[in-house]
């Protein structure tokens, strides 16, 4: 499968299938030139109410007599004024999924024009295509054959810029798919040591440095919080420090929660859907995927990626309710619920980011079920203390089609996590659960501008990154890459 750009319009490219975007209610205003033969067929279908051009609606048309070997697929773009770069991602993702089910080996489609640059459209099309085409391979005895056709993005006017935009989109989406892959891997095949090794391999592949702190090093550094979370598992915890060095004077730290399995620990979770807790490492997964794409696309800012990795298990050696642990920055945490482990593991990673003199700390985690109650799977919840950084992260998300919704920090919430025996307690209870989770992690950021992104809902959905396939979305990979390129 290859993806190429062409200056010719889609009908002039020799491909087995031409996909044609059609706006809804367009009164004959087609986004591209459509040959007479097909024009008639399309108008006919519209007149008969078979096809309106609604977003993702499709109409298959058999070959016109003039070109017997070729198929045409009309694909709805929705209303012209509402077409965004995210629409393009969705359209090309859909196209990948439709054509995979056919015998078609090559597809040409012109890039729709709209309120975005040709470059953004090409990047989004490439991303949509790869995200839509990707599936988790699974562990079946017999692997299934896949047919992914070649794609020609047609009607390009600025070849050189478009080629760069294409390479960028293919790179970012490939790394996003790597993150998705990690999310699907079960914890017997992806435990802390192995997740850390994934980072080491990625660093070699993409050219960034990677340090892995094992349990001895963690003890030496005084990272009692991450150690506490991991002490119930036969697989000891890891802190991974990845560095992309742009020789810049500013440093962005990305920090991710990497709980390879969250059973809840001694505060055991109920059995229903507990298997889903294999994806409790997708914050760390997003940081890893973003680091790979960042090292390849070289923004002018230093980026440190930190992954707080542990497995939360109940056992004779597990940490228990009532325990008090001390984090790297010296603050103590009373454990009132071992299932609120993410903030505890992240306490060490975030204080380490502050210790490394990051200028901004952006942390992401599958932190609370409560964020699902607020936002469902449609957006990531944000808790932030710095308006400028918050704004930049939200805008980065908007630019790449990832929704982020900010929740408030009010001083009164602080009382909810006061402890009688330690500086903080880890589980304040139901009220404002997503906010207190973020605020507790912020206590370890040392006053550096801090953003917390709760992806418990957005990292794993029934419909995937483009509302098409079930499972891990790889959310925040694109936002982080965009942020690294735009932050100032
Ligand atoms: N990993 C979970 C949060 C989660 C829930 C992620 C559903 C994805 C889907 C987290 O560690 C957790 O258990 N949070 C608790 C916190 C509570 C004990 C304060 C929760 O949300 O119930
Ligand atoms: Zn968890
Ligand atoms: Mn938990």
CSV table of C-alpha atoms and ligand atoms in Angstrom, one decimal:
chain,number,residue,atom,x,y,z
A,1,UNK,CA,0.0,0.0,0.0
A,2,UNK,CA,1.4,3.4,-1.0
A,3,UNK,CA,0.1,6.9,-0.7
A,4,UNK,CA,1.1,9.4,-3.4
A,5,UNK,CA,0.1,12.9,-4.5
A,6,UNK,CA,-0.8,13.9,-8.0
A,7,UNK,CA,-1.4,17.2,-9.8
A,8,UNK,CA,-3.9,15.6,-12.1
A,9,UNK,CA,-7.5,15.5,-11.1
A,10,UNK,CA,-8.8,12.1,-9.8
A,11,UNK,CA,-10.5,11.2,-13.1
A,12,UNK,CA,-7.2,11.6,-15.0
A,13,UNK,CA,-5.2,9.3,-12.6
A,14,UNK,CA,-5.2,5.7,-13.7
A,15,UNK,CA,-6.7,4.1,-10.6
A,16,UNK,CA,-9.3,1.4,-10.4
A,17,UNK,CA,-11.6,3.5,-8.2
A,18,UNK,CA,-12.3,7.2,-8.3
A,19,UNK,CA,-13.8,8.5,-5.1
A,20,UNK,CA,-15.7,11.8,-5.5
A,21,UNK,CA,-16.6,14.1,-2.6
A,22,UNK,CA,-20.0,15.6,-2.9
A,23,UNK,CA,-21.4,18.4,-0.7
A,24,UNK,CA,-24.8,18.2,0.7
A,25,UNK,CA,-27.4,20.5,-0.9
A,26,UNK,CA,-24.8,21.8,-3.2
A,27,UNK,CA,-27.1,22.9,-6.0
A,28,UNK,CA,-24.7,21.4,-8.6
A,29,UNK,CA,-21.7,23.0,-6.9
A,30,UNK,CA,-19.3,20.0,-7.1
A,31,UNK,CA,-15.9,20.2,-5.4
A,32,UNK,CA,-14.2,19.0,-8.5
A,33,UNK,CA,-14.8,18.4,-12.2
A,34,UNK,CA,-16.9,15.4,-12.8
A,35,UNK,CA,-17.1,14.0,-16.4
A,36,UNK,CA,-20.5,14.3,-18.1
A,37,UNK,CA,-21.3,10.5,-17.9
A,38,UNK,CA,-21.1,10.5,-14.1
A,39,UNK,CA,-22.6,14.0,-13.7
A,40,UNK,CA,-25.8,12.6,-15.1
A,41,UNK,CA,-25.8,9.5,-12.8
A,42,UNK,CA,-25.2,11.6,-9.8
A,43,UNK,CA,-27.9,14.2,-10.6
A,44,UNK,CA,-30.2,11.3,-11.2
A,45,UNK,CA,-29.5,9.7,-7.8
A,46,UNK,CA,-29.9,13.1,-6.1
A,47,UNK,CA,-33.2,13.8,-7.8
A,48,UNK,CA,-34.5,10.4,-6.8
A,49,UNK,CA,-33.4,11.0,-3.2
A,50,UNK,CA,-31.0,8.1,-3.2
A,51,UNK,CA,-28.1,10.3,-2.3
A,52,UNK,CA,-27.9,13.7,-0.6
A,53,UNK,CA,-24.2,14.1,0.1
A,54,UNK,CA,-24.6,13.7,3.9
A,55,UNK,CA,-21.3,13.2,5.7
A,56,UNK,CA,-20.0,9.7,5.0
A,57,UNK,CA,-23.0,8.8,2.9
A,58,UNK,CA,-21.8,6.8,-0.1
A,59,UNK,CA,-23.2,6.0,-3.6
A,60,UNK,CA,-21.6,3.3,-5.7
A,61,UNK,CA,-21.6,3.8,-9.4
A,62,UNK,CA,-20.6,1.1,-11.9
A,63,UNK,CA,-18.2,1.9,-14.7
A,64,UNK,CA,-19.3,4.4,-17.3
A,65,UNK,CA,-19.2,3.1,-20.8
A,66,UNK,CA,-16.2,5.2,-21.7
A,67,UNK,CA,-14.0,3.7,-19.0
A,68,UNK,CA,-15.0,0.1,-18.6
A,69,UNK,CA,-12.3,-0.9,-16.0
A,70,UNK,CA,-13.0,1.8,-13.5
A,71,UNK,CA,-15.4,2.2,-10.6
A,72,UNK,CA,-16.7,5.5,-9.1
A,73,UNK,CA,-17.8,6.0,-5.5
A,74,UNK,CA,-19.5,9.2,-4.5
A,75,UNK,CA,-18.9,10.1,-0.9
A,76,UNK,CA,-20.9,12.7,1.0
A,77,UNK,CA,-18.9,15.6,2.6
A,78,UNK,CA,-21.8,17.1,4.5
A,79,UNK,CA,-22.5,20.8,4.2
A,80,UNK,CA,-19.8,22.8,2.5
A,81,UNK,CA,-19.6,25.4,5.3
A,82,UNK,CA,-19.0,22.7,7.9
A,83,UNK,CA,-16.2,20.8,6.1
A,84,UNK,CA,-13.1,20.9,8.3
A,85,UNK,CA,-9.7,19.1,8.3
A,86,UNK,CA,-11.3,16.6,10.7
A,87,UNK,CA,-14.0,16.0,8.1
A,88,UNK,CA,-11.2,15.1,5.7
A,89,UNK,CA,-9.7,12.7,8.2
A,90,UNK,CA,-13.1,11.0,8.6
A,91,UNK,CA,-13.7,10.8,4.9
A,92,UNK,CA,-10.4,9.2,4.1
A,93,UNK,CA,-10.7,6.9,7.1
A,94,UNK,CA,-14.1,5.8,5.8
A,95,UNK,CA,-12.7,5.3,2.3
A,96,UNK,CA,-9.9,3.0,3.6
A,97,UNK,CA,-12.5,0.9,5.4
A,98,UNK,CA,-14.8,0.7,2.4
A,99,UNK,CA,-12.1,-0.2,-0.1
A,100,UNK,CA,-10.5,-2.8,2.1
A,101,UNK,CA,-13.6,-4.9,1.8
A,102,UNK,CA,-13.4,-4.9,-2.1
A,103,UNK,CA,-10.9,-6.2,-4.6
A,104,UNK,CA,-9.9,-2.7,-5.6
A,105,UNK,CA,-6.1,-2.1,-5.7
A,106,UNK,CA,-5.9,1.6,-6.3
A,107,UNK,CA,-8.0,4.6,-5.4
A,108,UNK,CA,-7.8,8.2,-6.6
A,109,UNK,CA,-9.6,11.1,-4.7
A,110,UNK,CA,-9.2,14.8,-5.1
A,111,UNK,CA,-8.6,16.8,-1.9
A,112,UNK,CA,-11.7,18.8,-1.1
A,113,UNK,CA,-11.0,22.6,-0.9
A,114,UNK,CA,-12.4,24.5,2.1
A,115,UNK,CA,-11.5,26.7,5.1
A,116,UNK,CA,-8.0,25.1,5.3
A,117,UNK,CA,-4.8,25.0,3.4
A,118,UNK,CA,-4.0,22.4,0.8
A,119,UNK,CA,-1.2,21.2,3.2
A,120,UNK,CA,-3.6,20.7,6.1
A,121,UNK,CA,-5.9,18.9,3.8
A,122,UNK,CA,-3.2,16.5,2.6
A,123,UNK,CA,-1.9,15.9,6.1
A,124,UNK,CA,-5.4,15.1,7.3
A,125,UNK,CA,-6.2,12.9,4.4
A,126,UNK,CA,-3.0,10.9,5.0
A,127,UNK,CA,-3.8,10.6,8.7
A,128,UNK,CA,-7.4,9.6,8.0
A,129,UNK,CA,-6.3,7.0,5.5
A,130,UNK,CA,-3.8,5.3,7.9
A,131,UNK,CA,-6.0,5.6,11.0
A,132,UNK,CA,-9.0,4.2,9.1
A,133,UNK,CA,-6.9,1.3,7.6
A,134,UNK,CA,-5.3,0.3,10.8
A,135,UNK,CA,-6.5,-2.7,12.8
A,136,UNK,CA,-5.1,-4.5,15.8
A,137,UNK,CA,-3.7,-7.7,14.5
A,138,UNK,CA,-4.7,-9.8,17.4
A,139,UNK,CA,-3.5,-13.2,18.4
A,140,UNK,CA,-5.6,-15.5,16.3
A,141,UNK,CA,-4.1,-18.8,15.1
A,142,UNK,CA,-4.9,-17.9,11.5
A,143,UNK,CA,-4.1,-14.3,10.5
A,144,UNK,CA,-6.4,-12.8,7.9
A,145,UNK,CA,-5.2,-11.4,4.6
A,146,UNK,CA,-5.8,-7.7,4.1
A,147,UNK,CA,-6.3,-5.7,1.0
A,148,UNK,CA,-5.3,-2.1,1.4
A,149,UNK,CA,-5.2,-0.3,-2.0
A,150,UNK,CA,-2.8,2.4,-3.1
A,151,UNK,CA,-4.1,5.9,-2.6
A,152,UNK,CA,-3.5,8.8,-5.0
A,153,UNK,CA,-4.4,12.2,-3.5
A,154,UNK,CA,-5.2,14.1,-6.7
A,155,UNK,CA,-5.7,17.7,-7.8
A,156,UNK,CA,-2.7,18.9,-5.9
A,157,UNK,CA,-1.5,22.4,-6.8
A,158,UNK,CA,1.7,22.9,-4.7
A,159,UNK,CA,3.6,19.6,-5.1
A,160,UNK,CA,6.5,20.4,-2.9
A,161,UNK,CA,4.6,21.6,0.1
A,162,UNK,CA,2.0,18.9,-0.3
A,163,UNK,CA,4.7,16.2,-0.3
A,164,UNK,CA,6.0,17.5,3.0
A,165,UNK,CA,2.5,17.6,4.4
A,166,UNK,CA,2.0,14.1,3.2
A,167,UNK,CA,5.1,12.8,4.8
A,168,UNK,CA,4.2,14.6,8.1
A,169,UNK,CA,0.7,13.1,8.1
A,170,UNK,CA,1.9,9.6,7.4
A,171,UNK,CA,4.6,9.8,10.1
A,172,UNK,CA,2.2,11.1,12.8
A,173,UNK,CA,-0.6,8.6,12.0
A,174,UNK,CA,1.9,5.7,12.0
A,175,UNK,CA,3.0,6.7,15.5
A,176,UNK,CA,-0.6,7.1,16.6
A,177,UNK,CA,-1.3,3.6,15.4
A,178,UNK,CA,1.7,2.4,17.4
A,179,UNK,CA,0.1,3.9,20.5
A,180,UNK,CA,-3.2,2.3,19.6
A,181,UNK,CA,-1.4,-1.1,19.3
A,182,UNK,CA,0.1,-0.7,22.8
A,183,UNK,CA,-3.4,-0.1,24.2
A,184,UNK,CA,-4.8,-3.4,22.9
A,185,UNK,CA,-1.9,-5.5,24.2
A,186,UNK,CA,-2.9,-7.5,27.2
A,187,UNK,CA,-0.9,-7.1,30.4
A,188,UNK,CA,0.5,-10.6,30.3
A,189,UNK,CA,2.2,-9.5,27.1
A,190,UNK,CA,2.9,-5.9,28.0
A,191,UNK,CA,4.0,-5.6,31.6
A,192,UNK,CA,6.2,-2.7,33.0
A,193,UNK,CA,9.6,-4.1,31.9
A,194,UNK,CA,8.3,-4.7,28.3
A,195,UNK,CA,6.6,-1.2,28.0
A,196,UNK,CA,9.9,0.3,29.0
A,197,UNK,CA,11.7,-1.8,26.4
A,198,UNK,CA,9.3,-0.5,23.8
A,199,UNK,CA,10.5,3.0,24.6
A,200,UNK,CA,14.2,1.9,24.3
A,201,UNK,CA,13.5,0.4,20.9
A,202,UNK,CA,11.6,3.4,19.7
A,203,UNK,CA,14.4,5.7,20.8
A,204,UNK,CA,16.9,3.7,18.7
A,205,UNK,CA,14.5,3.7,15.7
A,206,UNK,CA,13.7,7.4,15.8
A,207,UNK,CA,16.8,8.9,17.3
A,208,UNK,CA,16.0,10.1,20.8
A,209,UNK,CA,17.7,9.2,24.1
A,210,UNK,CA,16.0,6.9,26.6
A,211,UNK,CA,16.8,6.2,30.2
A,212,UNK,CA,15.0,3.5,32.2
A,213,UNK,CA,14.9,3.7,36.0
A,214,UNK,CA,14.4,0.2,37.5
A,215,UNK,CA,13.1,-0.4,41.0
A,216,UNK,CA,16.6,0.0,42.5
A,217,UNK,CA,17.1,3.3,40.9
A,218,UNK,CA,13.6,4.4,41.9
A,219,UNK,CA,14.5,3.5,45.5
A,220,UNK,CA,17.8,5.4,45.3
A,221,UNK,CA,15.9,8.5,44.0
A,222,UNK,CA,13.3,8.3,46.7
A,223,UNK,CA,10.4,7.7,44.3
A,224,UNK,CA,8.2,6.0,47.0
A,225,UNK,CA,5.0,6.8,45.3
A,226,UNK,CA,5.6,4.9,42.0
A,227,UNK,CA,7.2,2.1,44.0
A,228,UNK,CA,4.2,1.9,46.3
A,229,UNK,CA,1.8,1.5,43.4
A,230,UNK,CA,4.0,-1.2,41.8
A,231,UNK,CA,5.0,-3.2,44.9
A,232,UNK,CA,2.1,-5.7,44.7
A,233,UNK,CA,3.1,-7.0,41.3
A,234,UNK,CA,5.7,-9.5,40.3
A,235,UNK,CA,6.6,-7.0,37.6
A,236,UNK,CA,8.4,-4.1,39.2
A,237,UNK,CA,7.7,-0.5,38.2
A,238,UNK,CA,9.7,1.6,35.8
A,239,UNK,CA,10.2,5.3,35.1
A,240,UNK,CA,11.2,6.0,31.5
A,241,UNK,CA,12.9,9.3,30.6
A,242,UNK,CA,13.0,10.1,26.9
A,243,UNK,CA,14.7,13.2,25.5
A,244,UNK,CA,14.4,14.9,22.2
A,245,UNK,CA,17.1,17.7,22.2
A,246,UNK,CA,16.6,20.6,19.8
A,247,UNK,CA,19.3,22.7,21.5
A,248,UNK,CA,16.5,25.2,22.3
A,249,UNK,CA,16.3,27.2,25.4
A,250,UNK,CA,12.8,26.0,26.3
A,251,UNK,CA,11.7,22.5,27.3
A,252,UNK,CA,8.3,20.9,27.2
A,253,UNK,CA,7.7,17.9,29.4
A,254,UNK,CA,5.1,15.3,28.4
A,255,UNK,CA,4.2,12.9,31.2
A,256,UNK,CA,2.0,9.8,30.8
A,257,UNK,CA,0.4,7.3,33.1
A,258,UNK,CA,1.6,3.8,32.3
A,259,UNK,CA,-0.4,1.4,34.4
A,260,UNK,CA,-0.1,-1.8,32.3
A,261,UNK,CA,-3.0,-3.3,34.3
A,262,UNK,CA,-5.2,-1.7,36.9
A,263,UNK,CA,-7.0,-4.3,39.0
A,264,UNK,CA,-7.6,-1.6,41.6
A,265,UNK,CA,-5.2,-3.4,44.0
A,266,UNK,CA,-6.4,-4.1,47.5
A,267,UNK,CA,-9.3,-1.8,46.8
A,268,UNK,CA,-10.2,-4.3,44.0
A,269,UNK,CA,-12.3,-3.3,41.1
A,270,UNK,CA,-15.6,-5.2,40.3
A,271,UNK,CA,-15.1,-7.9,37.7
A,272,UNK,CA,-17.3,-6.3,35.0
A,273,UNK,CA,-15.1,-5.1,32.2
A,274,UNK,CA,-12.0,-5.3,34.3
A,275,UNK,CA,-10.2,-6.6,31.2
A,276,UNK,CA,-10.4,-3.1,29.8
A,277,UNK,CA,-7.9,-2.0,32.4
A,278,UNK,CA,-5.1,-3.2,30.1
A,279,UNK,CA,-5.4,0.2,28.4
A,280,UNK,CA,-4.6,2.1,31.6
A,281,UNK,CA,-1.2,2.8,30.1
A,282,UNK,CA,-2.5,4.8,27.2
A,283,UNK,CA,-1.3,8.1,28.7
A,284,UNK,CA,2.3,6.7,28.6
A,285,UNK,CA,1.5,5.2,25.2
A,286,UNK,CA,0.5,8.7,23.8
A,287,UNK,CA,3.7,10.2,25.2
A,288,UNK,CA,5.8,7.5,23.5
A,289,UNK,CA,4.0,7.8,20.2
A,290,UNK,CA,4.3,11.6,20.3
A,291,UNK,CA,8.1,11.4,21.1
A,292,UNK,CA,8.6,9.2,18.0
A,293,UNK,CA,6.8,11.6,15.7
A,294,UNK,CA,8.5,14.6,17.4
A,295,UNK,CA,12.0,13.2,17.0
A,296,UNK,CA,11.2,12.7,13.3
A,297,UNK,CA,9.5,16.0,12.6
A,298,UNK,CA,12.0,18.1,14.7
A,299,UNK,CA,10.2,21.0,16.3
A,300,UNK,CA,12.3,23.8,17.7
A,301,UNK,CA,11.8,23.0,21.4
A,302,UNK,CA,13.4,20.4,23.6
A,303,UNK,CA,10.9,17.7,24.6
A,304,UNK,CA,11.2,15.4,27.6
A,305,UNK,CA,8.8,12.4,27.6
A,306,UNK,CA,8.2,10.6,31.0
A,307,UNK,CA,6.3,7.4,31.4
A,308,UNK,CA,5.3,6.3,35.0
A,309,UNK,CA,5.0,2.6,34.6
A,310,UNK,CA,3.6,0.1,37.1
A,311,UNK,CA,1.1,-2.7,37.4
A,312,UNK,CA,-1.6,-2.2,40.1
A,313,UNK,CA,-2.2,-5.6,41.8
A,314,UNK,CA,-3.5,-7.0,45.0
A,315,UNK,CA,-1.1,-9.3,46.8
A,316,UNK,CA,0.7,-9.9,50.1
A,317,UNK,CA,3.2,-7.3,49.1
A,318,UNK,CA,0.7,-4.7,47.7
A,319,UNK,CA,0.3,-1.2,49.1
A,320,UNK,CA,-2.8,-0.9,51.3
A,321,UNK,CA,-5.4,1.7,52.3
A,322,UNK,CA,-3.9,3.7,55.2
A,323,UNK,CA,-0.3,3.4,53.9
A,324,UNK,CA,1.6,6.6,53.6
A,325,UNK,CA,4.1,7.0,50.7
A,326,UNK,CA,6.7,9.7,50.0
A,327,UNK,CA,7.1,11.1,46.5
A,328,UNK,CA,10.4,12.3,44.9
A,329,UNK,CA,9.7,15.9,45.9
A,330,UNK,CA,9.3,15.0,49.5
A,331,UNK,CA,5.5,15.3,49.7
A,332,UNK,CA,3.7,12.5,51.5
A,333,UNK,CA,0.5,10.8,50.3
A,334,UNK,CA,-2.0,8.9,52.4
A,335,UNK,CA,-3.5,6.0,50.4
A,336,UNK,CA,-7.2,5.9,51.1
A,337,UNK,CA,-8.0,3.9,48.0
A,338,UNK,CA,-5.4,1.8,46.2
A,339,UNK,CA,-7.5,2.2,43.0
A,340,UNK,CA,-6.7,5.9,42.8
A,341,UNK,CA,-3.2,4.7,41.7
A,342,UNK,CA,-2.6,6.9,38.7
A,343,UNK,CA,-2.1,10.2,40.6
A,344,UNK,CA,0.2,8.4,43.0
A,345,UNK,CA,2.4,6.9,40.2
A,346,UNK,CA,2.4,10.3,38.5
A,347,UNK,CA,3.4,12.2,41.6
A,348,UNK,CA,7.0,11.0,41.1
A,349,UNK,CA,7.1,11.4,37.3
A,350,UNK,CA,5.7,15.0,37.5
A,351,UNK,CA,8.0,16.0,40.3
A,352,UNK,CA,10.9,14.6,38.3
A,353,UNK,CA,9.8,16.7,35.3
A,354,UNK,CA,9.9,19.8,37.6
A,355,UNK,CA,13.4,18.7,38.8
A,356,UNK,CA,14.5,18.6,35.2
A,357,UNK,CA,13.6,22.3,34.9
A,358,UNK,CA,10.8,21.9,32.3
A,359,UNK,CA,9.2,25.1,31.3
A,360,UNK,CA,5.8,23.5,30.8
A,361,UNK,CA,4.5,20.2,32.1
A,362,UNK,CA,1.7,18.5,30.1
A,363,UNK,CA,0.5,15.3,31.7
A,364,UNK,CA,-2.0,12.8,30.4
A,365,UNK,CA,-3.7,9.8,32.0
A,366,UNK,CA,-6.6,7.5,32.0
A,367,UNK,CA,-7.3,8.9,35.4
A,368,UNK,CA,-10.9,8.9,36.4
A,369,UNK,CA,-14.2,7.1,35.5
A,370,UNK,CA,-15.7,10.5,36.5
A,371,UNK,CA,-14.5,12.1,33.2
A,372,UNK,CA,-16.7,9.6,31.4
A,373,UNK,CA,-19.7,10.8,33.4
A,374,UNK,CA,-19.0,14.4,32.3
A,375,UNK,CA,-17.8,14.1,28.7
A,376,UNK,CA,-18.4,10.5,27.6
A,377,UNK,CA,-16.0,9.4,24.9
A,378,UNK,CA,-16.2,12.6,22.9
A,379,UNK,CA,-13.6,14.8,24.6
A,380,UNK,CA,-10.6,14.8,26.9
A,381,UNK,CA,-11.0,16.6,30.2
A,382,UNK,CA,-8.5,19.2,31.2
A,383,UNK,CA,-7.4,20.6,34.5
A,384,UNK,CA,-4.9,23.4,34.2
A,385,UNK,CA,-3.4,26.2,36.2
A,386,UNK,CA,-1.9,28.3,33.5
A,387,UNK,CA,-4.3,30.0,31.1
A,388,UNK,CA,-1.8,30.5,28.3
A,389,UNK,CA,-0.6,26.9,28.3
A,390,UNK,CA,-4.2,25.7,28.6
A,391,UNK,CA,-5.2,27.8,25.6
A,392,UNK,CA,-2.2,26.5,23.6
A,393,UNK,CA,-3.1,22.9,24.3
A,394,UNK,CA,-6.7,23.3,23.5
A,395,UNK,CA,-5.8,25.1,20.2
A,396,UNK,CA,-3.4,22.3,19.3
A,397,UNK,CA,-6.2,19.8,19.9
A,398,UNK,CA,-8.6,21.8,17.8
A,399,UNK,CA,-6.1,22.0,14.9
A,400,UNK,CA,-5.7,18.2,14.8
A,401,UNK,CA,-9.3,17.2,15.5
A,402,UNK,CA,-9.0,16.2,19.2
A,403,UNK,CA,-11.5,17.8,21.5
A,404,UNK,CA,-10.4,19.0,24.9
A,405,UNK,CA,-12.7,20.6,27.5
A,406,UNK,CA,-11.3,22.5,30.5
A,407,UNK,CA,-12.7,22.1,34.0
A,408,UNK,CA,-12.2,24.7,36.7
A,409,UNK,CA,-9.8,24.7,39.6
A,410,UNK,CA,-11.4,26.4,42.6
A,411,UNK,CA,-9.5,26.7,45.9
A,412,UNK,CA,-12.3,25.1,47.8
A,413,UNK,CA,-11.6,21.8,46.1
A,414,UNK,CA,-8.3,21.6,47.9
A,415,UNK,CA,-10.1,20.8,51.1
A,416,UNK,CA,-11.4,17.6,49.6
A,417,UNK,CA,-7.9,16.0,49.5
A,418,UNK,CA,-6.6,17.1,52.9
A,419,UNK,CA,-5.2,14.3,55.0
A,420,UNK,CA,-4.8,14.2,58.8
A,421,UNK,CA,-1.6,12.1,58.6
A,422,UNK,CA,0.0,13.2,55.3
A,423,UNK,CA,0.3,16.2,53.0
A,424,UNK,CA,-2.4,14.8,50.7
A,425,UNK,CA,-4.8,11.9,50.5
A,426,UNK,CA,-5.0,10.1,47.2
A,427,UNK,CA,-8.8,9.4,47.1
A,428,UNK,CA,-11.0,12.3,48.0
A,429,UNK,CA,-14.3,10.6,47.0
A,430,UNK,CA,-16.9,11.2,44.3
A,431,UNK,CA,-17.3,15.0,44.4
A,432,UNK,CA,-15.5,16.8,41.5
A,433,UNK,CA,-13.5,13.5,41.0
A,434,UNK,CA,-11.8,14.5,37.7
A,435,UNK,CA,-10.9,17.9,39.1
A,436,UNK,CA,-9.4,16.7,42.4
A,437,UNK,CA,-7.5,14.0,40.4
A,438,UNK,CA,-5.8,16.7,38.3
A,439,UNK,CA,-5.3,19.0,41.2
A,440,UNK,CA,-3.5,16.3,43.2
A,441,UNK,CA,-1.1,15.7,40.4
A,442,UNK,CA,-0.6,19.4,40.1
A,443,UNK,CA,0.7,19.5,43.7
A,444,UNK,CA,3.9,17.8,42.3
A,445,UNK,CA,4.5,20.2,39.4
A,446,UNK,CA,6.5,22.6,41.6
A,447,UNK,CA,4.6,25.7,40.4
A,448,UNK,CA,5.6,25.2,36.7
A,449,UNK,CA,2.8,25.8,34.3
A,450,UNK,CA,0.9,22.5,34.3
A,451,UNK,CA,-1.9,20.9,32.3
A,452,UNK,CA,-3.6,17.6,33.1
A,453,UNK,CA,-5.5,15.8,30.4
A,454,UNK,CA,-7.8,13.0,31.5
A,455,UNK,CA,-8.2,10.6,28.6
A,456,UNK,CA,-10.1,7.8,30.4
A,457,UNK,CA,-13.0,8.4,28.0
A,458,UNK,CA,-11.3,9.5,24.9
A,459,UNK,CA,-8.5,6.9,24.8
A,460,UNK,CA,-10.8,4.0,24.2
A,461,UNK,CA,-14.1,4.3,22.5
A,462,UNK,CA,-16.6,2.1,20.8
A,463,UNK,CA,-15.8,3.8,17.6
A,464,UNK,CA,-12.1,4.6,17.5
A,465,UNK,CA,-10.3,7.8,16.4
A,466,UNK,CA,-12.6,8.4,13.4
A,467,UNK,CA,-15.9,6.9,14.7
A,468,UNK,CA,-15.3,3.8,12.8
A,469,UNK,CA,-13.5,1.0,14.6
A,470,UNK,CA,-13.8,-0.2,18.2
A,471,UNK,CA,-11.0,0.4,20.7
A,472,UNK,CA,-7.8,2.4,21.3
A,473,UNK,CA,-7.8,5.8,19.7
A,474,UNK,CA,-4.2,6.9,20.3
A,475,UNK,CA,-5.7,10.3,21.4
A,476,UNK,CA,-3.2,13.1,22.3
A,477,UNK,CA,-0.5,11.8,20.0
A,478,UNK,CA,-1.5,14.4,17.3
A,479,UNK,CA,-2.2,17.1,19.9
A,480,UNK,CA,1.3,16.7,21.5
A,481,UNK,CA,3.1,16.7,18.1
A,482,UNK,CA,1.1,19.9,17.1
A,483,UNK,CA,1.8,21.5,20.5
A,484,UNK,CA,5.6,20.8,20.3
A,485,UNK,CA,5.6,22.6,16.9
A,486,UNK,CA,3.5,25.5,18.1
A,487,UNK,CA,4.4,26.2,21.7
A,488,UNK,CA,6.0,29.5,22.6
B,1,LIG,N1,-7.8,3.7,35.6
B,1,LIG,C1,-8.8,4.1,36.4
B,1,LIG,C2,-9.8,5.1,35.7
B,1,LIG,C3,-10.5,4.6,34.5
B,1,LIG,C4,-11.8,4.2,34.6
B,1,LIG,C5,-9.9,4.6,33.3
B,1,LIG,C6,-12.6,3.8,33.5
B,1,LIG,C7,-10.6,4.1,32.2
B,1,LIG,C8,-12.0,3.8,32.3
B,1,LIG,C9,-8.3,4.8,37.7
B,1,LIG,O1,-7.1,4.3,38.1
B,1,LIG,C10,-9.3,4.6,38.7
B,1,LIG,O2,-9.5,3.5,39.1
B,1,LIG,N2,-9.9,5.7,39.2
B,1,LIG,C11,-10.8,5.7,40.2
B,1,LIG,C12,-10.5,6.9,41.1
B,1,LIG,C13,-11.2,6.9,42.4
B,1,LIG,C14,-10.9,5.7,43.3
B,1,LIG,C15,-10.8,8.2,43.2
B,1,LIG,C16,-12.2,5.9,39.6
B,1,LIG,O3,-12.4,6.6,38.6
B,1,LIG,O4,-13.1,5.3,40.1
B,2,LIG,ZN1,-5.9,3.4,36.7
B,3,LIG,MN1,-7.4,2.7,39.4
